[in-house]
Amino acid sequence: MSSRSIDPALLGRFAAIVGPGHALTDPAEVAPFVSERRGLWLGRTPLVLRPGDVGEVSRILALATETRTPIVPQGGNTGLVGGQIPGPQGTEIVLSLSRLNRIREIDPLSNTVTAEAGVVLQTLQEAADAADRLFPLSLGAQGSCQIGGNLSSNAGGTGVLAYGNARELCLGVEVVLPTGEVLDDLRKLRKDNTGYDLKDLFVGAEGTLGVITAAVLKLFPKPKGREVAWVAVPSPSAALALFSHALDRAGSGLTAFELVADIVVNFAVRHVPGVVRALEAPSPWYVLVEVSSGRSPEDARDLIEQILGEGLQQQWVTDAVVAASLAQAVAFWRLREALSDSQKPEGASIKHDVAVPVAMIPAFIEEAARAVASVAPTARVVCFGHMGDGNLHYNVSQPVGAPSAEFLALYPLMNKAVHDVVRAMNGSISAEHGIGRLKRDELIATAPPIAIDLMRRVKAAFDPAGIMNPGKVI
Ligand code: FAD
Ligand code: ZN
């Protein structure tokens, strides 16, 4: 099936569904859909379809199942595991959801927004804000990633600690099944125990079970006060003690707790324009702490000052600066968000996106450093992430001045060494970014066979012709 090129007459039948101008075949127009920003994945496709409504998506998938033509759904193309990129054979059609970009309804009393898959995350955040509500999903790619992609990858980001990941923010979905049938489950219910939770199967499925065309998402009251601090801590265990204390004091008002190693602050200041250090004196580790209050700005201020004051007393904190203005708060977040992009100029990087129980973070950091050193003693550990969620971006940059190719040849060995530490702690080898093509083989090789078997049975039940994003996840 997927080794045969698609018959031109069949391509014409697909193109006719979306009409002229929305079926792209010109290589220059197709190029942005078959590569991604880091240049890690490059695919081929004879056709990119840009349907304008749910009916067109339905006709495309029905034809795909009838003719056994593989389909790769794509949102904002910011995924980090290659899930949205077609394979190299040129036998899969890319289905872009970006024209399904209407916000269908904001319901401030039910605290919900109903949005189509192609709505850009930042557009949704701004629409919620204009309705005096908060949509809390927040991540570095928010200017281009889309709601359908966020749900399909069950995106996390910096708001998970207080508000949950994309799955927890989703109340209902509208999905086109591979047969072309439409599952309309766009309900706004906070409670609904009527059988299996089908929507949760599509969330995080990375486009392997069907195409999400719209969703009902939760909105929240906008905080009345918000304070952000950049805090120097001597060690990951001090950060953990501070986290536990801050959570105790602020409860659900602790809206971010991000751990950052000094080396990656230096990378960001060196390579990302406009990024400045938040604290002049270096410290081995920092945390970005955000506290929100539903009551008042003064309340948030008092809370963060109390937390940091007690942290200083206990010597979990060695120095701290609370943002004195909105501009400074934005600058602290800018520094945090620049970390992902700051690594490439330092050469090759071997990435890990791991989760362990929060209490195990200090032990993980210690043991993983030993594991890295056993593979490449002079490589540089670049560790940062969502400490409050137990999720670290544990990356390893090549030794200074060494040949990149030589270092990249260590990718499988390095992954195994770090992931063995994760597995020994009952952790996850993909906390945020999913499986896609990047981690498919490792998932299949290391997950319990019964789990893989169940996933395959679910896949076969939803997609018997195997047309949805083949070669991804399982
Ligand atoms: P795409 O990349 O287009 O697709 C992602 C997957 O979903 C693919 O498998 C695709 O086939 C499938 N898909 C897309 N749309 C649909 C649909 N409508 N129906 C069915 N399947 C679909 N991720 C995090 O979780 N947390 C972070 O903090 C984070 N930070 C990032 C920072 C940067 C700078 C970048 C570049 C990426 C970051 N990511 C992060 C990864 C990425 O942004 C998220 O995974 C995002 O949710 C993907 O959305 P997208 O619209 O770009 O999806
Ligand atoms: Zn992240």
Coordinates of C-alpha atoms and ligand atoms in Angstrom, one line a residue:
M1 CA 0.0 0.0 0.0
S2 CA 2.3 2.7 1.2
S3 CA 5.2 1.7 -1.2
R4 CA 3.1 2.3 -4.3
S5 CA 2.8 5.8 -5.8
I6 CA -0.7 7.2 -6.0
D7 CA -2.4 7.0 -9.4
P8 CA -2.8 10.6 -10.9
A9 CA -6.5 10.0 -11.5
L10 CA -7.0 9.2 -7.8
L11 CA -5.0 12.4 -6.9
G12 CA -7.5 14.3 -9.1
R13 CA -10.5 12.8 -7.2
F14 CA -9.0 14.0 -3.9
A15 CA -8.2 17.4 -5.3
A16 CA -11.7 17.9 -6.7
I17 CA -13.1 17.6 -3.1
V18 CA -11.3 20.7 -1.9
G19 CA -11.5 22.7 -5.2
P20 CA -9.0 24.8 -7.0
G21 CA -6.4 26.6 -5.0
H22 CA -6.7 24.3 -2.0
A23 CA -5.0 21.2 -3.5
L24 CA -1.3 21.9 -3.6
T25 CA 1.1 20.0 -5.9
D26 CA 3.7 22.5 -6.9
P27 CA 6.9 21.5 -5.1
A28 CA 7.5 25.1 -3.9
E29 CA 4.0 25.2 -2.3
V30 CA 4.3 21.7 -0.9
A31 CA 7.8 22.2 0.6
P32 CA 6.7 23.8 3.9
F33 CA 4.4 20.8 4.6
V34 CA 7.1 18.2 4.2
S35 CA 9.8 19.7 6.4
E36 CA 9.9 21.2 9.8
R37 CA 11.7 24.1 11.4
R38 CA 14.7 22.2 12.8
G39 CA 15.2 20.3 9.6
L40 CA 15.2 16.9 11.3
W41 CA 12.4 15.4 9.3
L42 CA 12.0 15.6 5.5
G43 CA 9.2 13.8 3.7
R44 CA 7.7 13.7 0.3
T45 CA 4.1 14.0 -0.9
P46 CA 2.3 14.3 -4.2
L47 CA -0.5 16.4 -2.7
V48 CA -1.4 18.7 0.2
L49 CA -5.2 19.0 0.8
R50 CA -6.5 22.1 2.6
P51 CA -10.2 21.4 3.2
G52 CA -12.5 24.2 4.2
D53 CA -15.1 22.4 6.3
V54 CA -15.9 19.2 8.1
G55 CA -17.9 17.8 5.1
E56 CA -14.8 18.0 2.9
V57 CA -12.6 16.3 5.6
S58 CA -15.3 13.5 5.7
R59 CA -15.2 13.0 1.9
I60 CA -11.4 13.0 1.9
L61 CA -11.2 10.3 4.6
A62 CA -14.0 8.2 3.0
L63 CA -12.2 8.2 -0.3
A64 CA -8.9 7.4 1.5
T65 CA -10.4 4.4 3.2
E66 CA -12.1 3.2 0.0
T67 CA -8.8 3.4 -1.9
R68 CA -6.4 2.6 1.0
T69 CA -4.6 5.9 0.6
P70 CA -2.5 7.0 3.6
I71 CA -3.3 10.4 5.1
V72 CA -1.0 12.5 7.4
P73 CA -3.0 15.2 9.4
Q74 CA -1.1 18.4 9.9
G75 CA -1.8 21.4 12.1
G76 CA 0.8 24.1 12.7
N77 CA 3.7 21.8 11.9
T78 CA 5.5 22.5 15.2
G79 CA 5.6 18.9 16.5
L80 CA 9.0 17.7 17.6
V81 CA 8.7 14.0 16.9
G82 CA 8.1 13.9 13.1
G83 CA 4.4 12.9 13.5
Q84 CA 3.0 15.6 11.1
I85 CA 5.5 14.9 8.3
P86 CA 4.8 12.3 5.6
G87 CA 7.2 9.4 5.0
P88 CA 10.0 9.7 2.4
Q89 CA 8.4 7.5 -0.3
G90 CA 5.9 10.2 -1.5
T91 CA 2.9 7.9 -1.1
E92 CA 1.0 9.7 1.6
I93 CA -1.3 12.7 1.3
V94 CA -0.9 15.6 3.7
L95 CA -4.2 16.9 5.2
S96 CA -3.8 20.4 6.5
L97 CA -6.4 21.6 9.0
S98 CA -5.4 25.3 8.9
R99 CA -8.5 26.5 7.0
L100 CA -10.8 25.1 9.7
N101 CA -10.0 28.2 11.8
R102 CA -13.2 29.5 13.2
I103 CA -13.9 30.0 16.9
R104 CA -17.5 28.8 16.8
E105 CA -18.6 30.0 20.3
I106 CA -17.4 31.4 23.6
D107 CA -19.8 30.7 26.4
P108 CA -18.6 32.7 29.4
L109 CA -21.2 31.3 31.8
S110 CA -20.3 27.7 31.1
N111 CA -16.7 28.7 30.8
T112 CA -16.1 27.0 27.5
V113 CA -14.9 27.9 24.0
T114 CA -15.7 25.8 21.0
A115 CA -13.0 26.1 18.4
E116 CA -12.1 24.4 15.1
A117 CA -8.9 22.4 14.8
G118 CA -7.0 25.0 12.7
V119 CA -7.3 27.9 15.3
V120 CA -3.8 29.0 16.3
L121 CA -3.3 28.6 20.0
Q122 CA -2.4 32.3 20.5
T123 CA -5.5 33.4 18.7
L124 CA -7.6 31.3 21.1
Q125 CA -5.7 32.8 24.1
E126 CA -6.4 36.3 22.8
A127 CA -10.1 35.5 22.1
A128 CA -10.5 34.2 25.7
D129 CA -8.8 37.2 27.1
A130 CA -11.1 39.5 25.2
A131 CA -14.0 37.7 26.8
D132 CA -12.4 38.3 30.2
R133 CA -11.4 34.6 30.6
L134 CA -8.2 32.7 30.6
F135 CA -7.3 29.8 28.3
P136 CA -4.2 28.5 30.1
L137 CA -2.5 26.3 27.6
S138 CA 0.8 28.0 27.0
L139 CA 3.9 26.9 25.1
G140 CA 6.9 28.3 23.1
A141 CA 5.2 27.5 19.7
Q142 CA 1.9 29.1 20.6
G143 CA 2.2 31.7 17.7
S144 CA 1.9 28.9 15.2
C145 CA 0.7 25.6 16.7
Q146 CA -3.0 24.8 16.3
I147 CA -5.7 23.5 18.6
G148 CA -6.1 20.2 16.6
G149 CA -2.3 19.6 16.9
N150 CA -2.3 20.6 20.6
L151 CA -5.0 18.0 21.3
S152 CA -3.6 15.3 19.1
S153 CA -0.2 15.7 20.8
N154 CA -1.8 16.3 24.3
A155 CA 0.4 19.3 24.6
G156 CA 1.8 20.3 28.0
G157 CA 3.8 23.5 28.4
T158 CA 4.1 25.8 31.3
G159 CA 0.5 26.0 32.6
V160 CA 0.1 22.3 33.4
L161 CA 0.9 22.6 37.1
A162 CA -2.2 24.6 37.8
Y163 CA -4.5 23.9 34.9
G164 CA -3.5 20.5 33.4
N165 CA -2.4 19.5 29.9
A166 CA -4.5 19.6 26.7
R167 CA -6.4 16.5 27.7
E168 CA -7.5 18.0 31.0
L169 CA -8.6 21.2 29.2
C170 CA -10.8 19.3 26.7
L171 CA -14.5 18.7 27.3
G172 CA -15.6 17.5 23.9
V173 CA -14.4 16.8 20.4
E174 CA -15.7 16.6 16.8
V175 CA -13.8 13.9 14.9
V176 CA -13.9 12.6 11.4
L177 CA -13.3 8.9 11.5
P178 CA -11.3 7.1 8.8
T179 CA -14.5 5.9 7.2
G180 CA -15.7 9.5 6.8
E181 CA -18.3 9.2 9.6
V182 CA -18.4 12.2 11.9
L183 CA -18.4 11.7 15.7
D184 CA -20.1 14.9 17.1
D185 CA -19.3 14.9 20.8
L186 CA -19.0 18.7 21.2
R187 CA -20.5 18.8 24.6
K188 CA -19.7 21.3 27.4
L189 CA -20.1 18.8 30.3
R190 CA -17.9 18.8 33.3
K191 CA -19.5 15.5 34.3
D192 CA -20.5 12.7 32.0
N193 CA -20.1 9.0 32.9
T194 CA -21.9 7.5 29.9
G195 CA -19.6 4.7 28.8
Y196 CA -16.0 4.7 27.5
D197 CA -14.5 8.1 27.2
L198 CA -14.0 8.1 23.4
K199 CA -12.7 11.7 23.2
D200 CA -9.7 10.8 25.4
L201 CA -8.7 8.2 22.8
F202 CA -8.3 10.9 20.1
V203 CA -6.5 13.3 22.4
G204 CA -2.8 12.3 22.3
A205 CA -3.4 9.8 19.4
E206 CA -1.1 11.9 17.1
G207 CA -3.5 11.6 14.2
T208 CA -3.5 7.8 14.1
L209 CA -7.2 7.2 14.9
G210 CA -9.1 10.0 13.1
V211 CA -9.0 13.7 12.4
I212 CA -10.1 16.2 15.1
T213 CA -12.0 19.0 13.4
A214 CA -13.2 20.9 16.5
A215 CA -13.2 20.8 20.3
V216 CA -14.9 22.3 23.3
L217 CA -12.2 23.6 25.7
K218 CA -12.3 24.9 29.3
L219 CA -11.9 28.5 30.2
F220 CA -11.0 29.9 33.6
P221 CA -11.4 33.2 35.4
K222 CA -8.5 35.6 34.7
P223 CA -6.2 35.9 37.7
K224 CA -6.5 39.4 39.4
G225 CA -2.9 39.3 40.4
R226 CA 0.1 37.5 39.0
E227 CA 3.8 37.7 40.1
V228 CA 6.8 36.1 38.5
A229 CA 10.2 35.7 40.2
W230 CA 13.5 34.5 38.9
V231 CA 15.1 32.6 41.8
A232 CA 18.7 31.3 42.3
V233 CA 18.8 27.9 44.1
P234 CA 21.9 25.9 45.1
S235 CA 20.8 22.5 43.9
P236 CA 17.9 20.5 42.5
S237 CA 17.1 19.2 46.0
A238 CA 16.8 22.8 47.2
A239 CA 14.5 23.5 44.3
L240 CA 12.4 20.5 45.3
A241 CA 12.1 21.8 48.9
L242 CA 11.1 25.2 47.6
F243 CA 8.6 23.6 45.3
S244 CA 7.0 21.7 48.1
H245 CA 6.9 24.7 50.3
A246 CA 5.5 27.0 47.5
L247 CA 2.7 24.5 46.8
D248 CA 1.8 24.3 50.4
R249 CA 1.5 28.1 50.7
A250 CA -0.1 28.9 47.3
G251 CA -2.0 25.7 46.4
S252 CA -3.6 26.1 43.0
G253 CA -2.2 29.7 43.0
L254 CA 1.2 28.2 42.1
T255 CA 0.9 28.6 38.4
A256 CA 4.4 27.8 37.3
F257 CA 7.6 26.3 38.7
E258 CA 10.3 25.9 36.1
L259 CA 13.8 24.6 36.7
V260 CA 16.7 25.9 34.7
A261 CA 20.4 25.0 34.7
D262 CA 22.9 27.9 34.4
I263 CA 24.5 26.5 31.2
V264 CA 21.3 27.0 29.2
V265 CA 20.8 30.5 30.6
N266 CA 24.2 31.3 29.1
F267 CA 23.2 29.7 25.8
A268 CA 20.1 31.8 25.6
V269 CA 21.8 35.1 26.5
R270 CA 24.6 34.3 24.0
H271 CA 22.4 33.2 21.1
V272 CA 18.8 34.5 21.3
P273 CA 18.4 38.2 20.5
G274 CA 16.8 40.4 23.1
V275 CA 17.3 37.8 25.9
V276 CA 19.0 39.1 29.1
R277 CA 20.0 37.5 32.4
A278 CA 17.5 37.9 35.1
L279 CA 20.1 37.7 37.9
E280 CA 23.6 39.0 37.4
A281 CA 25.5 36.7 39.8
P282 CA 25.6 33.1 38.4
S283 CA 24.1 30.2 40.3
P284 CA 24.2 26.5 39.3
W285 CA 20.4 26.4 39.1
Y286 CA 17.4 28.7 38.9
V287 CA 13.7 28.4 39.1
L288 CA 11.1 30.6 37.6
V289 CA 8.2 30.8 40.0
E290 CA 4.8 32.2 39.1
V291 CA 2.1 32.8 41.7
S292 CA -1.5 33.9 40.7
S293 CA -4.3 35.2 42.9
G294 CA -8.0 35.3 42.2
R295 CA -8.3 38.1 44.7
S296 CA -5.9 41.0 44.1
P297 CA -2.4 42.0 42.9
E298 CA -1.4 42.7 46.5
D299 CA -2.4 39.2 47.5
A300 CA -0.2 37.7 44.8
R301 CA 2.7 40.0 45.8
D302 CA 2.3 39.1 49.5
L303 CA 2.2 35.4 48.7
I304 CA 5.4 35.3 46.5
E305 CA 7.3 37.5 49.0
Q306 CA 6.3 35.1 51.8
I307 CA 7.4 32.0 49.8
L308 CA 10.7 33.6 48.8
G309 CA 11.4 35.0 52.3
E310 CA 10.9 31.6 53.9
G311 CA 13.0 30.0 51.1
L312 CA 15.9 32.4 51.9
Q313 CA 15.6 31.6 55.6
Q314 CA 15.8 27.9 54.9
Q315 CA 18.7 28.4 52.5
W316 CA 16.7 26.8 49.6
V317 CA 17.0 30.2 47.9
T318 CA 20.3 32.1 47.6
D319 CA 19.0 35.1 45.6
A320 CA 15.8 36.1 43.9
V321 CA 14.2 38.9 41.9
V322 CA 10.5 39.5 41.7
A323 CA 9.5 41.2 38.4
A324 CA 8.9 44.8 39.2
S325 CA 6.9 45.5 36.1
L326 CA 4.9 43.7 33.5
A327 CA 7.8 44.3 31.1
Q328 CA 10.2 42.5 33.5
A329 CA 7.8 39.6 34.0
V330 CA 7.6 39.3 30.2
A331 CA 11.4 39.3 30.1
F332 CA 11.7 36.5 32.6
W333 CA 9.2 34.4 30.5
R334 CA 11.1 35.3 27.4
L335 CA 14.3 33.9 28.9
R336 CA 12.5 30.7 29.8
E337 CA 10.9 30.3 26.4
A338 CA 14.2 31.1 24.6
L339 CA 15.8 28.0 26.1
S340 CA 14.5 25.6 23.4
D341 CA 16.0 27.7 20.6
S342 CA 19.2 28.5 22.3
Q343 CA 20.8 25.0 21.9
K344 CA 21.2 24.7 18.1
P345 CA 24.0 27.3 17.8
E346 CA 26.0 25.2 20.4
G347 CA 26.2 22.3 17.9
A348 CA 24.6 18.9 17.9
S349 CA 22.2 18.0 20.7
I350 CA 20.8 14.7 21.9
K351 CA 17.3 15.3 23.3
H352 CA 15.2 13.7 26.0
D353 CA 11.7 14.7 27.2
V354 CA 11.3 12.7 30.3
A355 CA 9.0 12.6 33.4
V356 CA 9.7 11.0 36.8
P357 CA 7.7 11.4 40.0
V358 CA 8.4 15.0 41.2
A359 CA 10.1 13.8 44.4
M360 CA 12.7 11.8 42.2
I361 CA 13.9 14.9 40.2
P362 CA 17.1 15.4 42.2
A363 CA 18.0 11.7 42.1
F364 CA 17.2 11.6 38.4
I365 CA 19.5 14.6 37.7
E366 CA 22.3 13.0 39.6
E367 CA 22.0 9.5 38.1
A368 CA 21.4 10.8 34.5
A369 CA 24.6 12.9 34.7
R370 CA 26.5 9.7 35.5
A371 CA 24.8 7.9 32.6
V372 CA 25.7 10.7 30.2
A373 CA 29.3 10.8 31.4
S374 CA 29.6 7.0 30.8
V375 CA 28.7 7.6 27.1
A376 CA 30.4 10.9 26.4
P377 CA 32.5 12.3 29.4
T378 CA 33.0 15.7 27.9
A379 CA 29.4 16.3 26.6
R380 CA 27.4 19.1 28.2
V381 CA 24.2 18.4 30.1
V382 CA 21.5 20.9 29.3
C383 CA 18.7 20.4 31.7
F384 CA 15.6 22.5 32.1
G385 CA 11.9 22.0 32.3
H386 CA 8.6 21.9 34.1
M387 CA 9.8 20.7 37.5
G388 CA 6.4 21.1 39.1
D389 CA 5.1 18.4 36.6
G390 CA 8.2 16.2 37.1
N391 CA 9.0 16.8 33.4
L392 CA 12.5 17.7 32.3
H393 CA 14.0 18.5 28.9
Y394 CA 17.2 16.6 29.6
N395 CA 19.3 17.4 26.5
V396 CA 23.0 16.8 25.9
S397 CA 25.0 19.2 23.8
Q398 CA 28.1 18.0 22.0
P399 CA 31.6 18.7 23.6
V400 CA 32.9 22.1 22.5
G401 CA 34.8 21.9 19.3
A402 CA 34.1 18.2 18.6
P403 CA 32.8 17.0 15.3
S404 CA 29.0 17.0 15.3
A405 CA 28.6 13.8 13.3
E406 CA 30.8 11.8 15.8
F407 CA 28.6 13.0 18.7
L408 CA 25.3 12.3 16.9
A409 CA 26.5 8.8 16.2
L410 CA 26.1 8.3 20.0
Y411 CA 22.3 9.2 19.8
P412 CA 21.0 5.6 20.4
L413 CA 23.6 4.8 23.2
M414 CA 22.9 8.1 24.9
N415 CA 19.1 7.7 24.7
K416 CA 19.4 4.2 26.1
A417 CA 21.6 5.3 29.0
V418 CA 19.3 8.2 30.0
H419 CA 16.1 6.3 29.4
D420 CA 17.3 3.4 31.5
V421 CA 17.5 5.8 34.4
V422 CA 14.0 7.0 33.6
R423 CA 12.6 3.4 33.4
A424 CA 14.3 2.4 36.7
M425 CA 12.3 5.3 38.3
N426 CA 9.0 4.2 36.6
G427 CA 9.1 7.4 34.5
S428 CA 8.1 8.3 31.0
I429 CA 10.4 8.6 27.9
S430 CA 8.0 11.0 26.3
A431 CA 6.3 13.3 28.8
E432 CA 5.2 16.1 26.4
H433 CA 6.2 15.7 22.8
G434 CA 4.7 12.3 21.9
I435 CA 6.0 9.3 20.0
G436 CA 5.6 10.2 16.3
R437 CA 8.3 8.6 14.2
L438 CA 11.1 9.5 16.6
K439 CA 10.3 7.2 19.5
R440 CA 8.1 4.5 17.8
D441 CA 10.6 1.8 17.8
E442 CA 11.6 2.4 21.3
L443 CA 8.0 2.5 22.5
I444 CA 7.3 -0.8 20.8
A445 CA 10.5 -2.4 22.2
T446 CA 10.2 -1.2 25.8
A447 CA 6.5 -0.8 26.6
P448 CA 4.7 -3.9 28.2
P449 CA 3.7 -6.1 25.3
I450 CA 0.1 -6.2 26.5
A451 CA -0.1 -2.4 26.3
I452 CA 1.2 -2.4 22.7
D453 CA -1.2 -5.2 21.8
L454 CA -4.1 -3.2 23.2
M455 CA -3.1 -0.1 21.3
R456 CA -2.9 -2.1 18.1
R457 CA -6.4 -3.5 18.7
V458 CA -7.7 0.0 19.3
K459 CA -6.0 1.2 16.1
A460 CA -7.5 -1.7 14.1
A461 CA -11.0 -1.0 15.5
F462 CA -10.9 2.7 14.5
D463 CA -8.8 2.4 11.3
P464 CA -9.2 -1.0 9.8
A465 CA -7.7 0.1 6.4
G466 CA -4.6 1.5 8.2
I467 CA -4.8 4.9 6.4
M468 CA -4.3 7.2 9.4
N469 CA -0.7 8.4 9.8
P470 CA 0.9 5.1 9.2
G471 CA 4.3 4.5 10.7
K472 CA 3.6 6.8 13.6
V473 CA 3.2 5.9 17.3
I474 CA 2.6 2.1 16.9
Ligands
FAD1 P1 1.5 19.4 14.3 O1 3.0 19.5 14.5 O2 1.1 19.8 13.0 O3 1.0 17.9 14.5 C1 1.3 17.2 15.7 C2 0.7 15.8 15.6 O4 -0.7 15.9 15.7 C3 1.0 15.0 14.4 O5 1.1 13.6 14.7 C4 -0.2 15.3 13.5 O6 -0.4 14.2 12.5 C5 -1.3 15.3 14.5 N1 -2.4 16.3 14.2 C6 -2.3 17.6 14.0 N2 -3.5 18.1 13.8 C7 -4.4 17.1 13.9 C8 -5.9 17.0 13.8 N3 -6.6 18.1 13.6 N4 -6.4 15.8 14.0 C9 -5.7 14.7 14.2 N5 -4.3 14.7 14.3 C10 -3.7 15.9 14.1 N6 5.0 20.7 23.2 C11 4.5 20.6 24.5 O7 3.8 19.7 24.8 N7 5.0 21.5 25.4 C12 5.8 22.5 25.2 O8 6.2 23.3 26.1 C13 6.3 22.7 23.8 N8 7.1 23.7 23.5 C14 7.5 23.8 22.2 C15 8.3 24.9 21.9 C16 8.7 25.1 20.5 C17 9.6 26.2 20.2 C18 8.3 24.1 19.5 C19 8.7 24.3 18.1 C20 7.5 23.1 19.9 C21 7.1 22.9 21.2 N9 6.2 21.8 21.6 C22 5.8 21.7 22.9 C23 5.8 20.8 20.6 C24 4.6 21.3 19.7 O9 4.5 22.7 19.6 C25 3.3 20.8 20.3 O10 3.4 19.3 20.2 C26 2.1 21.3 19.6 O11 1.0 20.9 20.4 C27 1.8 20.7 18.2 O12 0.8 21.4 17.5 P2 0.8 21.6 15.9 O13 -0.5 22.3 15.5 O14 2.0 22.3 15.4 O15 0.7 20.1 15.4
ZN2 ZN 8.3 21.6 27.6

